[in-house]
């Protein structure tokens, strides 16, 4: 099942990505979303247009496991998000590996951020969820998309407020 989510932000491309990879922003965001976050690895290569960032984080939502998924999960839901950011294209390719059903559940997508003006960007998340569980696959896919969509709405509002409260620094 494919889906797309787009949101606009009042900031520059450079500032958007600075905030996106800022540890203070991420700590506050995931606390706001009630998701535990453990940074497993971050590697930076190159600079400017040649910058590539590889990031791997383990995430643990702090909420009840939905009944639809509960029978496949022992304990809490966790997943590992592996992302590769490429500055030249302003994209972040993401693969999410669940701590349960990893051989039957695939989630991957791409963030694209494009400038709409000097201080306006559009973030677009194009993704695909595939669940290979007979009879339940479509329901699981739909549930995951609903969860991600709700999380994106919360993330968007949080990010807009963060950008207002933490504007880009202008050169002296």
Tab-separated table of C-alpha atoms in Angstrom:
chain	number	residue	atom	x	y	z
A	1	UNK	CA	0.000	0.000	0.000
A	2	UNK	CA	1.484	3.324	-1.072
A	3	UNK	CA	0.752	6.699	0.499
A	4	UNK	CA	2.030	10.283	0.459
A	5	UNK	CA	2.019	13.026	3.101
A	6	UNK	CA	3.054	16.628	2.298
A	7	UNK	CA	3.514	19.590	4.624
A	8	UNK	CA	4.889	23.115	4.210
A	9	UNK	CA	7.215	24.877	6.647
A	10	UNK	CA	8.304	28.511	6.945
A	11	UNK	CA	12.068	28.039	6.807
A	12	UNK	CA	14.925	27.556	4.364
A	13	UNK	CA	16.108	24.178	3.058
A	14	UNK	CA	19.346	24.463	5.005
A	15	UNK	CA	17.631	25.324	8.283
A	16	UNK	CA	15.030	22.565	7.846
A	17	UNK	CA	17.739	19.890	7.583
A	18	UNK	CA	19.808	21.449	10.408
A	19	UNK	CA	16.769	21.147	12.672
A	20	UNK	CA	15.888	17.673	11.374
A	21	UNK	CA	19.297	16.320	12.445
A	22	UNK	CA	19.615	18.431	15.626
A	23	UNK	CA	19.806	16.227	18.725
A	24	UNK	CA	17.929	18.701	20.969
A	25	UNK	CA	15.060	18.884	18.457
A	26	UNK	CA	14.904	15.097	18.127
A	27	UNK	CA	14.994	14.522	21.897
A	28	UNK	CA	12.141	17.014	22.390
A	29	UNK	CA	10.160	15.702	19.402
A	30	UNK	CA	10.258	12.058	20.447
A	31	UNK	CA	9.420	12.970	24.042
A	32	UNK	CA	6.434	14.951	22.704
A	33	UNK	CA	5.375	11.954	20.570
A	34	UNK	CA	5.846	9.596	23.551
A	35	UNK	CA	8.344	7.486	21.634
A	36	UNK	CA	11.547	6.189	23.203
A	37	UNK	CA	14.578	6.940	21.017
A	38	UNK	CA	18.009	5.350	21.044
A	39	UNK	CA	20.567	6.593	18.516
A	40	UNK	CA	22.451	3.511	17.347
A	41	UNK	CA	24.716	5.093	14.733
A	42	UNK	CA	25.266	8.372	12.865
A	43	UNK	CA	27.877	8.735	10.137
A	44	UNK	CA	28.579	11.952	8.233
A	45	UNK	CA	30.524	11.963	4.966
A	46	UNK	CA	31.447	15.020	2.911
A	47	UNK	CA	30.254	18.605	3.180
A	48	UNK	CA	27.878	20.962	1.406
A	49	UNK	CA	26.226	19.363	-1.637
A	50	UNK	CA	28.375	16.238	-1.146
A	51	UNK	CA	27.098	15.647	2.411
A	52	UNK	CA	25.676	12.204	3.133
A	53	UNK	CA	24.361	11.301	6.588
A	54	UNK	CA	23.604	7.707	7.554
A	55	UNK	CA	21.534	7.402	10.710
A	56	UNK	CA	20.181	4.371	12.529
A	57	UNK	CA	17.819	4.835	15.486
A	58	UNK	CA	15.764	2.435	17.560
A	59	UNK	CA	12.284	3.693	18.400
A	60	UNK	CA	9.846	2.405	21.031
A	61	UNK	CA	6.354	3.934	21.024
A	62	UNK	CA	5.099	4.359	24.607
A	63	UNK	CA	1.516	3.326	23.959
A	64	UNK	CA	-0.639	0.245	24.099
A	65	UNK	CA	-0.104	-2.339	21.383
A	66	UNK	CA	-3.164	-2.324	19.084
A	67	UNK	CA	-5.263	-5.512	19.250
A	68	UNK	CA	-4.696	-6.147	15.528
A	69	UNK	CA	-0.930	-6.335	16.063
A	70	UNK	CA	-0.833	-7.708	19.644
A	71	UNK	CA	-0.891	-11.345	18.630
A	72	UNK	CA	2.303	-10.896	16.611
A	73	UNK	CA	4.205	-8.964	19.282
A	74	UNK	CA	5.678	-10.159	22.542
A	75	UNK	CA	6.035	-7.135	24.827
A	76	UNK	CA	6.436	-3.599	23.505
A	77	UNK	CA	6.628	-2.560	19.871
A	78	UNK	CA	10.079	-1.457	18.747
A	79	UNK	CA	11.484	-0.716	15.355
A	80	UNK	CA	14.757	0.406	13.865
A	81	UNK	CA	14.765	3.259	11.393
A	82	UNK	CA	17.690	3.338	8.950
A	83	UNK	CA	18.014	6.520	6.929
A	84	UNK	CA	20.412	7.888	4.327
A	85	UNK	CA	20.286	11.646	3.708
A	86	UNK	CA	21.756	13.012	0.473
A	87	UNK	CA	22.245	16.789	0.466
A	88	UNK	CA	22.595	17.029	-3.316
A	89	UNK	CA	18.986	15.843	-3.783
A	90	UNK	CA	17.530	16.989	-0.424
A	91	UNK	CA	16.211	13.492	0.175
A	92	UNK	CA	16.257	11.014	3.028
A	93	UNK	CA	15.689	7.374	2.085
A	94	UNK	CA	14.270	5.416	5.031
A	95	UNK	CA	13.777	1.724	5.744
A	96	UNK	CA	11.975	0.749	8.929
A	97	UNK	CA	12.688	-2.684	10.385
A	98	UNK	CA	10.144	-3.789	12.979
A	99	UNK	CA	11.148	-5.748	16.081
A	100	UNK	CA	8.375	-8.199	15.156
A	101	UNK	CA	7.377	-9.845	11.864
A	102	UNK	CA	10.468	-8.411	10.170
A	103	UNK	CA	10.270	-11.066	7.452
A	104	UNK	CA	6.606	-10.267	6.719
A	105	UNK	CA	6.404	-6.503	7.199
A	106	UNK	CA	8.267	-3.956	5.060
A	107	UNK	CA	8.054	-0.197	5.435
A	108	UNK	CA	10.165	2.119	3.302
A	109	UNK	CA	9.919	5.618	2.030
A	110	UNK	CA	11.583	8.802	0.930
A	111	UNK	CA	11.483	12.329	2.361
A	112	UNK	CA	11.920	15.000	-0.272
A	113	UNK	CA	12.249	18.596	0.804
A	114	UNK	CA	11.992	21.284	-1.854
A	115	UNK	CA	12.240	25.045	-1.645
A	116	UNK	CA	9.052	26.922	-2.491
A	117	UNK	CA	10.702	30.282	-1.817
A	118	UNK	CA	13.554	31.742	0.262
A	119	UNK	CA	11.859	30.794	3.556
A	120	UNK	CA	9.279	28.207	2.549
A	121	UNK	CA	9.803	24.477	1.988
A	122	UNK	CA	7.593	21.498	1.270
A	123	UNK	CA	8.367	18.145	2.865
A	124	UNK	CA	6.891	15.177	1.029
A	125	UNK	CA	6.923	11.666	2.439
A	126	UNK	CA	6.311	8.998	-0.228
A	127	UNK	CA	6.141	5.562	1.336
A	128	UNK	CA	5.053	1.996	0.945
A	129	UNK	CA	3.934	-0.533	3.546
A	130	UNK	CA	3.768	-4.225	2.683
A	131	UNK	CA	2.473	-6.885	5.074
A	132	UNK	CA	2.553	-10.490	3.841
A	133	UNK	CA	0.293	-11.975	6.534
A	134	UNK	CA	-2.575	-13.821	4.825
A	135	UNK	CA	-6.038	-12.332	5.449
A	136	UNK	CA	-4.685	-9.616	7.754
A	137	UNK	CA	-2.029	-7.942	5.573
A	138	UNK	CA	-4.265	-5.181	4.220
A	139	UNK	CA	-5.658	-4.364	7.673
A	140	UNK	CA	-2.145	-4.187	9.164
A	141	UNK	CA	-0.978	-1.957	6.292
A	142	UNK	CA	-3.965	0.364	6.736
A	143	UNK	CA	-3.395	0.535	10.505
A	144	UNK	CA	0.297	1.413	10.060
A	145	UNK	CA	-0.569	4.148	7.548
A	146	UNK	CA	-3.143	5.607	9.971
A	147	UNK	CA	-0.558	5.559	12.795
A	148	UNK	CA	2.100	7.216	10.615
A	149	UNK	CA	-0.358	9.841	9.337
A	150	UNK	CA	-1.412	10.741	12.894
A	151	UNK	CA	2.234	10.877	13.993
A	152	UNK	CA	3.092	13.147	11.039
A	153	UNK	CA	0.329	15.593	11.999
A	154	UNK	CA	1.771	15.792	15.532
A	155	UNK	CA	5.318	16.040	14.163
A	156	UNK	CA	4.353	18.797	11.722
A	157	UNK	CA	2.743	20.952	14.414
A	158	UNK	CA	5.684	20.356	16.773
A	159	UNK	CA	8.208	21.194	14.018
A	160	UNK	CA	6.392	24.395	13.034
A	161	UNK	CA	6.450	25.552	16.654
A	162	UNK	CA	10.119	24.545	17.021
A	163	UNK	CA	11.021	26.524	13.892
A	164	UNK	CA	9.196	29.600	15.246
A	165	UNK	CA	10.941	29.266	18.620
A	166	UNK	CA	14.373	28.432	17.100
A	167	UNK	CA	14.771	30.608	13.983
A	168	UNK	CA	17.776	30.282	11.692
A	169	UNK	CA	20.760	32.275	12.883
A	170	UNK	CA	21.630	35.117	10.543
A	171	UNK	CA	25.325	35.776	9.844
A	172	UNK	CA	26.788	38.654	11.855
